[in-house]
Every structure is written in C-alpha cells, then in structure tokens.
Amino acid sequence: MKIRILVIASMCLSTSAFAGGYRVALQGQKALGMGHTGVAMTDSSEAVFFNPAAMTFLENDMDVSGGITLIDSVIKYQNQTANVAAETDNPMGTPVSFYISQRENEKLSYGLGIYTPYGNAVEWQKDWAGSHLVNNIELHAIYIQPTISYKLSDDFSVGFGPTIVSGSVDFNRNLSTSLIDANGDRSNVTLKASNVTAIGYNVGFLVKPSNDLSVGISYRSKVVLNARDESADFANIPASLQAAYFDTTFNADLVLPAELTVGVSYNLNSDLVLALDINRTYWSAYENLDVQFNNAAGTSLNPRNYNDANIVRLGAQYAMGEDLTLRAGMYFDNSPIGDGYYTPETARADSVGYTAGASYKVSKQMELDFSFLMLTFDEFNGSYDYYDQSGTLVSFSGDYASSVTTIGFGLNYKY
Amino acid sequence: MILMKNQIIKLAGVAIACAVVSACDAEFDNPISGNTGDSGTADLSKFVTIGDSITAGYADGALYLAGQENSYPAILAQQFAVVGGDANFTQPLVSDNLGGLLAGGNQITDNRLVLDLTDPTSPSPVNLTGTPTTEVIGSGLNGTAFSNMGVPGAKSFHLGAPGYGDPAGILLGLSNPFFTRFASDPATATMIGDAAVQAPSFFVLWIGNNDVLSYATTGGVGTDQLGNTDYTFASYGSNDITDPIAFGIVYSGLVGALTANPAAQGVLVNIPDVSTLPYFTTVPYNAIPLDQATADYLNSNPNTIAYNAGLQAAVGVAPGFTQEEADARTINFVAGQNAPIIEDETLTNIGAPLIRQATANDLIILPVSGYLGTENANAVDVTPPAGLPWGLGTPLTDGDVLIPSEIAAIDTARAAFNTTIQAAADADANLILVDSAAIMQEISTTGIDYGTGAINADYATGGAFSLDGVHPTARGYAVVANRIIDAINTGFNASIPAVNPGDYTTIFVQ
C-alpha cells in the first residue's frame, strides 16, 4: 500500500501550482483528508494550527507531525470577443507544515507550529493579454507559532500562540497595456521583497461535552506585511523615460486576513469520526494592493475590495483495522471576490473541494499520512474593471476556468 | 456503516485517479481554441483593398514597415486566410521603420513620429532621426499590381487619374510619390485600374477621407468646391473640399470598376467626422492659463483697449455690425483658462482686424500646441493687442483653426459623401457598408472596450490614434479590422475570427 501510493504520487508531479485566492488551506495531511476540518479534532499535533486548545486533549505526551503538499494548478483564460486564450504554467507549489505538541502536565501542553497558510504562485506566459495586470507572482508567508494550551477544566481548554510571520513576494507585470522600448520589448516592473515580518496570534477554545463530541472555536488574527524600501526593477524602459523610470524601491502593504473557525467533531462509533468546520475569512481587510514607487511611477492604485467569505467543510474518518485509517471530505468555498474585481493573479470563482486521505501505521509510534485534494471551480466570466490607463478605468474581462489538485505526504510520530 | 465506508473509499479513489491522470484539468465549455471559423457566403479567394493612407497602414505621420504589416487590410487578409481565404495578399512594403521617402535619393517626406518624454511635463512628438531607405523612383515594385492599393493622400478623384504616380510630377506636387513607388506603370496607371485588373472576388473600398480631411487639417484655408461643376478637377487645389455631386460621379465609377464582375462582393466604408480625431480635439479652445496680473497686463494694452473701443463705436455705424458681434469680438483676458485670439475671415469688416477670441465652437488643430502661447519670432505686423505670443499678442491664423463655417462646410460635404456611399452599398446586394463614422464616434466618446483592454481618442494616451492625431495606431487599426470582420460575418453569414487588439502596438516612445 505504502509503495503503491508513493508511485502514484511521483507520477503526479507533472505540471504546476496553485490557483485561486492566496489563502492556501493545506495545513495538515490528516485534516486535509477530511476536507481540511480540524478545529474540533483532538487526534494529532496538527491541532497547533487548527485549534491550539486541542493540544491538551491529545492522547500522547509527545506528538510530532510534518508534511509537504505538492500543488498542481492551472488557470485558463479566454476572451471570446478578442479571440484570445491563455493558460498558466504555474510552478509546483510545495507548502510544508511542521507541528510539535508536548504535554507538560495534566493541564498544560506547549508546542510549536511552522506552516504556510498564505501563498500564491501564478505564472502566465510573458506579455500575455493580461500582462498589464500580472505576468507572474510568487507569494510566500511562513508562520512560526510557539503555543501553549491549558485545560481550565476536564472538558474545557484554551490555547494561544503568537505567530511570527515572514513573507516574501516576487511580482512582475508590464507597466501598461502598450509601452515598449526601441526593440519592441514590453516595459515591465519586478517587485521583490523578502523577510518582511509581522506578528499575529492564533487562539482557540475547545469543549468536550462528552467523550464522543468536541466543539471548537479558533481565531487567527489578521497580519499585515508592510514591505518598505524593497526592490522595484524597471526593465525595457524607452530611452527618453529612463531618467524618470529608474530602478528604485517600493512600499506596499499585503494583508493576510483573519480567519474564524467554529466546528464540531463526533465519534459516531469507535471506528468512525465525523467533522464539520465553518471558516469565515475576513477578506474585507484586503482593500487594495497599492504600490508606492520612489520614482516617477508614483503610486499604483490597485483596488481589490474583497468580501468576507465562508467555507463549509465536512469530513469523515474511518479506522479500517489496526493500521489503516481512511479519510474523505468535501468543502464549499465561496469566492471573496466581487464583480469587477477578478484579477488574473487570483481569478477565483466559487469552488468545491473533494478530499481523501489515509494514514498507515508503520510502527506503534510512526504513522504515514497521505492526502489528496481535487478543487473544482465553476467556469465563470469575470472582469477587473479598475485598471487605470492614463486616467481612464479600463476593464480586462474573460472566461476563467481553474483547477487545483494536490497530493500530500506526512509523518506523524507520537509517544 | 459498510455503506459509509464504501463511500469513503470510492471518494478517495476518485481523488487519487484525478491527481494521477490530471483528468480534472480545467476546460471551457466553449473553448475558442480550435475555432476555425467559416467564410459563409463570402468569396474571399481574391482580396483587394483600395483607399488612402488609412488603407495603406499609415501612422505617426509616415508610412513605415510595421504600420503596413499591421494595416487593417493586412489584418483582414490574415484572418481571411484562417477561413481559407486569399493566402497571397500583397502589400507594397516600404524598406524600413523610419518611414521617410526618397525621390531620386532626396528625402521628400518626414520620418515617423515618436514621443519624446525626456521632459515629462511637456511630452513632444519628434521625427525619428535617421536616413530612410525607401526610394520611390525605380523601386523595383512597378510592373505588377498589389492587393493593397492604399495610397496616402489619395482623394476620391485621384483613384481614376492616369499618371497619378508619374515621377515627373512629384516635385511639382502633381503626382503622388507613394503611388509612384508601386504603380504597375507610374506614368500611366490608375489606382482603380491596378485594383480592378486583379478581378477581386472581395474588396474593401474606403475613399473620401481626404476629400474633406486635407481641408480640415490645414485649418480650412482651402476652398469649399460645393457646386463646382468641373468634373475634371483641374480647378481644384490640394486642400479643397470636393463637391458632393462630383464625389458621387467618381464614387459610382469606382464601385462600377470593382464590380465589373457582377459576382464581386465587397465592403464600402464611409467617412468619419473630423471632430472625432484628436488632431482637432486635443488643443482645447481655452488652452492658455493666465494669472490675474498677466491678464490685467494684457487687458491694459493700449491696442487692446483701442480695438475694443472701436468695436463698440462701430455698432450701428458700420453696416450690419451688431452689438452682439461687438461683444463677441471684445478681447478680455481673465485669471484662469483663456481662449486665444484667432483670425476669423467671416467677421464683419469694420476696418479693424478680423479677430476674436476662440470659443467652444472652434477647433484648434494639433500642431498649434507646439507654439500656442510662445513667442512669435517672425511677427512683423503686430495687430492689437500688442505683444508677440501666439494667441495672446499674435492671432492664430486661418490655418490654425477650424471656425464654425468651415466645420459646417466639412459636415455638409461629409454627410453627402456618406449618403452616396450608403446608397452604393444599398444598391448592390453583394456590398455591405461599414460605418466607420460610428466607430470613430464611439472611440471618441465612450472609447471601445475590446475585452482585454480599451482604447479612446485621447492624444498619445488613448491608444487609438497615432502621434499624427489623424491615423489610428496598429491597435486602432485592429479594432477597425474587427469591426469590419463583424460586419462581414453579419452580412455574409460568416464566422471569421477576430484578432486581439491588445496584441497590437500603440504609440512609440523614444
């Protein structure tokens, strides 16, 4: 079983990475198998992310989980009127996660989580039809979260961890829909920022009214990455503009929105666990991606005006004998993007995710985890209507179709 | 429980299968890829276009290689070829991207314009430097006829004029060097003859722009030939408005020549309103900003005071001179935006200069932006008010401004031309009309959203018009080509695919 799945996995490394908004919900292999539920699950140290309060309810004194997910994504674009089509060639996304939870005593556990809840890797063909909005973008945000969890009573626990966030971004787009240099090459700008840090927190509450029922709430705070004096490289600038559009620095604020999760898990019997989570992501904090350049380019206004959005997640886990656990789940992800704000770096419609997973015990302490996700998006016709072309707002519209499939591997060690 | 277990296993299996074979890759319900199109009832096997600079692919004040390669006829031919149409469409390509012409080795037309942005506060179009290589005499292109018979500067009646490419007439201004370059026989051939001899199965005729445009771009210094019965056109100057009846006679001859084969199909394109072109709309009528002190200084000029006083004194004295005209002609500068003083030959002659300040009903031509408000180095006869700057001390001349009477003359002629063109299209079931006047109107008012972007008529920044302010950019030509394709698709039940205008260039920055 183990070998066969590894073979399947290696065959999947065919194409590329993540589509959609930049919340990448792949923070635990066990959770992902169950539709990325987990706020009320108490079976692994993935709880450090999903609900710190659950750490005190873990079975073992020490629980370590680590995993990597490989993301294959594509966005396809076409415009019927202009008779033009394009498709991303995204690099493979490889978000990782690592969690450790250690029991200090009956009431207190502490631990550490390292995870990447936000990210984006979209690569369109250079100078494609929407190149004035984005040629390529790569966004990473690593969260490091030292965590404590404390049982206030036998059936009620709280958990808290500050998050130290380090972000990086690499973003290229053309300066306009038309500007070229003497060689006919499109003028473009590359924004690069790395090690942009900020602090947030993750807090959770878990109550177990009975042995079979858990109810959890967690809240991960908003984090704003303030990029200051980072590098902006202008390329292929026509000669007479070079004195004004020189390589410079830029300032920009990138919002990683807050997320509230409430959920329950229920042991239907000794073999079967059902889980339900509802996420609310406070995307309304993402109002714009304005970039202030320290040269004649001035400030680039890029309104986004996302809306808060909910995700409903369902999962089930079935213990198939001593060594093998199977999981399945699905979720309904509502797009935070309003009409007129569909940009090709996060062209995202409502989606439905189907997940599956498995764990296989190789020893009493060691378990191998696997997860699969197939995210299906509605085909939709959308536009971004706020591109400022010399004072006129110009629209970029078309049909978008996207898909994401991921495969993940993890190790869970407990004693 | 068994049922639940089976469902979990099944779902897991589906997800695994998807991940492995990528079978769940995103696909459109109606993908445009593989859309091969269809020519419908249109016979596109031999495609010929004939017209003026617009048809030639002229832009940025010159005919240069990239402009020709992105001319609307070239775009049409390329898309026709997709549906099995004429794959051998030929154009008389020039030799370089500088765009200037040589006649006998001497440069006779300017290189193309590029925008110089060295001083961001005053972007200025400048001619690209360099020695052009396109020789019009003995070009090696003579002897055959080209599919694209667009000749910059051609008016309707030039198309049937023998010797319109005669090299002997170039320097005398009697012939057209662009046609000299590729006429089948420069001394004798006519444009329409070279087009018709190819027996097009499908053609585009877009002529008549210059029958009003040369008058307009020179500020109306030419003559409105309305009513002139000289159908040899010998009495016409180069910047005159063609008489509509003469235009009608010429136009029906052109259509007749192109439809000598009764099965020939084609597109007739009408004439846009000059006021939709940035050449006439970029310089506002009140372009001169003044502060109060400067306005007071100008108003205190004794010549201004004398002129204004003379106007009031002449009311009721000079025949036909009204208080209304006196007030309209009174020169007065204020703090804020001010209209320049212009010459207006239609004003009542009261022995004073025929000048007034411009109003919103006047159109100031684009080249004036280069010297409006700057000192007139050549001024000798300083008319009131004294002081030399153009528009403040020196009136803008007749050739700088289209005044309402001139605009009316242009509109009258253009409306008549378009009636003629519409009637010709209506008279033959094989011909359709493309309303370029409506297209240009749309560009100049709302702009045209082509899906992946948009163009409007703003000078230099709008994307539709090249730096000469009259001719489209390659992107503008692509939008026009798409509209012609739309019309053909409708008129001939075809489904010729469009192009993405965003793939085409706009203006060029130095």
PDB file of C-alpha atoms in Angstrom, chain A residues 8 11-12 14-15 72 74 76-85 87 129 132 177-180 186 238-241 268-269 272 274 316-318 320 326-329 354-357 372-374 379 389-390 392 394-397 399-403 405-407, chain B residues 1-2 4-5 7-9 11-16 18-22 24-33 35 79 115-120 449-456 458 461-463 475 482 497-510:
ATOM      1  CA  ILE A   8       1.175   7.274  -7.785  1.00  0.00           C
ATOM      2  CA  MET A  11       3.526  10.322 -11.325  1.00  0.00           C
ATOM      3  CA  CYS A  12       1.559  13.356 -10.246  1.00  0.00           C
ATOM      4  CA  SER A  14       3.579  16.501 -13.918  1.00  0.00           C
ATOM      5  CA  THR A  15       2.542  20.144 -14.056  1.00  0.00           C
ATOM      6  CA  ASP A  72      -0.706  21.181  -9.351  1.00  0.00           C
ATOM      7  CA  VAL A  74      -3.851  25.735 -13.719  1.00  0.00           C
ATOM      8  CA  LYS A  76      -7.183  29.085 -18.159  1.00  0.00           C
ATOM      9  CA  TYR A  77      -8.341  32.337 -19.639  1.00  0.00           C
ATOM     10  CA  GLN A  78     -10.104  33.198 -22.830  1.00  0.00           C
ATOM     11  CA  ASN A  79     -11.879  36.188 -24.263  1.00  0.00           C
ATOM     12  CA  GLN A  80     -14.429  35.370 -26.944  1.00  0.00           C
ATOM     13  CA  THR A  81     -14.575  38.924 -28.312  1.00  0.00           C
ATOM     14  CA  ALA A  82     -10.850  39.353 -28.713  1.00  0.00           C
ATOM     15  CA  ASN A  83     -10.406  35.730 -29.745  1.00  0.00           C
ATOM     16  CA  VAL A  84      -7.514  35.211 -27.375  1.00  0.00           C
ATOM     17  CA  ALA A  85      -6.702  32.476 -24.905  1.00  0.00           C
ATOM     18  CA  GLU A  87      -3.089  29.391 -19.705  1.00  0.00           C
ATOM     19  CA  ALA A 129      -3.227  39.519 -22.869  1.00  0.00           C
ATOM     20  CA  HIS A 132      -0.523  44.760 -17.575  1.00  0.00           C
ATOM     21  CA  THR A 177      -1.033  47.758 -21.993  1.00  0.00           C
ATOM     22  CA  SER A 178       1.289  49.104 -24.652  1.00  0.00           C
ATOM     23  CA  LEU A 179       4.585  50.702 -23.611  1.00  0.00           C
ATOM     24  CA  ILE A 180       7.597  49.190 -25.376  1.00  0.00           C
ATOM     25  CA  ARG A 186       7.373  45.489 -23.246  1.00  0.00           C
ATOM     26  CA  PRO A 238      12.227  53.585 -23.545  1.00  0.00           C
ATOM     27  CA  ALA A 239      15.315  55.824 -23.594  1.00  0.00           C
ATOM     28  CA  SER A 240      13.546  59.131 -23.029  1.00  0.00           C
ATOM     29  CA  LEU A 241      11.773  57.728 -19.950  1.00  0.00           C
ATOM     30  CA  LEU A 268     -20.226   8.022  15.634  1.00  0.00           C
ATOM     31  CA  ASN A 269     -18.717   4.787  16.904  1.00  0.00           C
ATOM     32  CA  LEU A 272     -15.955   6.469  12.524  1.00  0.00           C
ATOM     33  CA  LEU A 274     -17.430  12.933  11.530  1.00  0.00           C
ATOM     34  CA  ALA A 316     -15.149  11.717   7.875  1.00  0.00           C
ATOM     35  CA  GLN A 317     -12.509   9.355   9.133  1.00  0.00           C
ATOM     36  CA  TYR A 318     -12.834   5.596   9.256  1.00  0.00           C
ATOM     37  CA  MET A 320     -10.067   0.216   8.896  1.00  0.00           C
ATOM     38  CA  LEU A 326      -9.174   6.251   5.617  1.00  0.00           C
ATOM     39  CA  ARG A 327     -10.494   9.782   5.292  1.00  0.00           C
ATOM     40  CA  ALA A 328     -12.743  11.682   2.943  1.00  0.00           C
ATOM     41  CA  GLY A 329     -14.234  15.101   2.872  1.00  0.00           C
ATOM     42  CA  TYR A 354     -13.135  16.895  -2.728  1.00  0.00           C
ATOM     43  CA  THR A 355     -10.559  15.373  -0.466  1.00  0.00           C
ATOM     44  CA  ALA A 356      -9.365  11.950   0.508  1.00  0.00           C
ATOM     45  CA  GLY A 357      -6.652  10.715   2.771  1.00  0.00           C
ATOM     46  CA  PHE A 372      -5.440  14.219  -1.921  1.00  0.00           C
ATOM     47  CA  LEU A 373      -7.410  17.261  -2.914  1.00  0.00           C
ATOM     48  CA  MET A 374      -9.297  17.992  -6.049  1.00  0.00           C
ATOM     49  CA  GLU A 379     -16.227  28.281 -15.036  1.00  0.00           C
ATOM     50  CA  GLN A 389      -4.924  53.617 -18.118  1.00  0.00           C
ATOM     51  CA  SER A 390      -3.839  57.242 -18.165  1.00  0.00           C
ATOM     52  CA  THR A 392      -9.368  56.059 -17.680  1.00  0.00           C
ATOM     53  CA  VAL A 394     -10.146  50.056 -18.309  1.00  0.00           C
ATOM     54  CA  SER A 395     -11.598  46.601 -17.971  1.00  0.00           C
ATOM     55  CA  PHE A 396      -9.931  43.229 -18.508  1.00  0.00           C
ATOM     56  CA  SER A 397     -12.528  40.553 -18.936  1.00  0.00           C
ATOM     57  CA  ASP A 399     -13.809  33.437 -19.129  1.00  0.00           C
ATOM     58  CA  TYR A 400     -11.788  31.696 -16.473  1.00  0.00           C
ATOM     59  CA  ALA A 401     -11.568  28.003 -15.746  1.00  0.00           C
ATOM     60  CA  SER A 402      -9.343  26.725 -12.978  1.00  0.00           C
ATOM     61  CA  SER A 403      -8.440  23.516 -11.314  1.00  0.00           C
ATOM     62  CA  THR A 405      -5.137  19.061  -7.447  1.00  0.00           C
ATOM     63  CA  THR A 406      -2.816  18.402  -4.575  1.00  0.00           C
ATOM     64  CA  ILE A 407      -1.160  15.386  -3.118  1.00  0.00           C
TER      65      ILE A 407
ATOM     66  CA  MET B   1     -21.560   1.606   8.265  1.00  0.00           C
ATOM     67  CA  ILE B   2     -20.446  -0.548   5.390  1.00  0.00           C
ATOM     68  CA  MET B   4     -20.315   4.825   4.616  1.00  0.00           C
ATOM     69  CA  LYS B   5     -17.018   3.001   4.425  1.00  0.00           C
ATOM     70  CA  GLN B   7     -18.342   5.805   0.023  1.00  0.00           C
ATOM     71  CA  ILE B   8     -15.179   6.982   1.700  1.00  0.00           C
ATOM     72  CA  ILE B   9     -13.122   4.507  -0.303  1.00  0.00           C
ATOM     73  CA  LEU B  11     -14.292   9.209  -2.956  1.00  0.00           C
ATOM     74  CA  ALA B  12     -10.665   8.564  -2.128  1.00  0.00           C
ATOM     75  CA  GLY B  13     -10.336   6.588  -5.338  1.00  0.00           C
ATOM     76  CA  VAL B  14     -11.790   9.391  -7.438  1.00  0.00           C
ATOM     77  CA  ALA B  15      -9.441  11.928  -5.949  1.00  0.00           C
ATOM     78  CA  ILE B  16      -6.435   9.679  -6.473  1.00  0.00           C
ATOM     79  CA  CYS B  18      -7.735  12.686 -10.720  1.00  0.00           C
ATOM     80  CA  ALA B  19      -4.403  13.536  -9.208  1.00  0.00           C
ATOM     81  CA  VAL B  20      -2.720  10.840 -11.237  1.00  0.00           C
ATOM     82  CA  VAL B  21      -4.118  11.422 -14.698  1.00  0.00           C
ATOM     83  CA  SER B  22      -4.898  15.130 -14.318  1.00  0.00           C
ATOM     84  CA  CYS B  24      -9.849  17.064 -13.867  1.00  0.00           C
ATOM     85  CA  ASP B  25      -7.867  19.707 -15.709  1.00  0.00           C
ATOM     86  CA  ALA B  26      -9.903  22.851 -16.224  1.00  0.00           C
ATOM     87  CA  GLU B  27     -11.645  23.038 -19.572  1.00  0.00           C
ATOM     88  CA  PHE B  28     -14.012  25.625 -21.006  1.00  0.00           C
ATOM     89  CA  ASP B  29     -17.467  24.612 -22.093  1.00  0.00           C
ATOM     90  CA  ASN B  30     -16.918  26.561 -25.307  1.00  0.00           C
ATOM     91  CA  PRO B  31     -13.192  26.855 -25.878  1.00  0.00           C
ATOM     92  CA  ILE B  32     -12.147  29.326 -28.555  1.00  0.00           C
ATOM     93  CA  SER B  33      -9.102  27.254 -29.385  1.00  0.00           C
ATOM     94  CA  ASN B  35     -12.366  27.720 -33.571  1.00  0.00           C
ATOM     95  CA  GLN B  79      -7.973  36.453 -40.705  1.00  0.00           C
ATOM     96  CA  LEU B 115       7.097  60.614 -28.408  1.00  0.00           C
ATOM     97  CA  ASP B 116       9.954  62.155 -26.513  1.00  0.00           C
ATOM     98  CA  LEU B 117       9.352  62.093 -22.776  1.00  0.00           C
ATOM     99  CA  THR B 118      12.686  63.441 -21.609  1.00  0.00           C
ATOM    100  CA  ASP B 119      10.801  66.348 -20.095  1.00  0.00           C
ATOM    101  CA  PRO B 120       7.765  64.648 -18.562  1.00  0.00           C
ATOM    102  CA  ASP B 449     -13.651  48.098 -24.848  1.00  0.00           C
ATOM    103  CA  TYR B 450     -12.225  45.203 -26.824  1.00  0.00           C
ATOM    104  CA  GLY B 451     -12.357  42.741 -23.959  1.00  0.00           C
ATOM    105  CA  THR B 452      -8.742  42.625 -22.893  1.00  0.00           C
ATOM    106  CA  GLY B 453      -8.431  46.404 -22.727  1.00  0.00           C
ATOM    107  CA  ALA B 454      -9.820  49.580 -24.209  1.00  0.00           C
ATOM    108  CA  ILE B 455      -8.903  52.473 -26.456  1.00  0.00           C
ATOM    109  CA  ASN B 456     -10.142  56.015 -26.658  1.00  0.00           C
ATOM    110  CA  ASP B 458      -7.125  60.856 -26.120  1.00  0.00           C
ATOM    111  CA  THR B 461      -2.514  58.120 -24.167  1.00  0.00           C
ATOM    112  CA  GLY B 462      -5.795  56.787 -25.553  1.00  0.00           C
ATOM    113  CA  GLY B 463      -4.237  54.036 -27.640  1.00  0.00           C
ATOM    114  CA  ARG B 475      -4.213  48.750 -32.121  1.00  0.00           C
ATOM    115  CA  ASN B 482     -12.512  43.575 -36.015  1.00  0.00           C
ATOM    116  CA  PRO B 497     -12.336  35.033 -36.115  1.00  0.00           C
ATOM    117  CA  ALA B 498     -11.383  38.398 -34.662  1.00  0.00           C
ATOM    118  CA  VAL B 499      -7.926  39.465 -33.522  1.00  0.00           C
ATOM    119  CA  ASN B 500      -6.932  40.625 -30.053  1.00  0.00           C
ATOM    120  CA  PRO B 501      -6.283  44.373 -30.389  1.00  0.00           C
ATOM    121  CA  GLY B 502      -4.189  44.160 -27.237  1.00  0.00           C
ATOM    122  CA  ASP B 503      -1.589  42.256 -29.234  1.00  0.00           C
ATOM    123  CA  TYR B 504      -1.008  45.317 -31.419  1.00  0.00           C
ATOM    124  CA  THR B 505       1.163  48.322 -30.633  1.00  0.00           C
ATOM    125  CA  THR B 506       0.040  51.857 -29.903  1.00  0.00           C
ATOM    126  CA  ILE B 507       2.367  54.848 -29.933  1.00  0.00           C
ATOM    127  CA  PHE B 508       6.131  54.643 -29.705  1.00  0.00           C
ATOM    128  CA  VAL B 509       8.120  56.370 -27.016  1.00  0.00           C
ATOM    129  CA  GLN B 510      11.644  57.381 -27.875  1.00  0.00           C
TER     130      GLN B 510
END
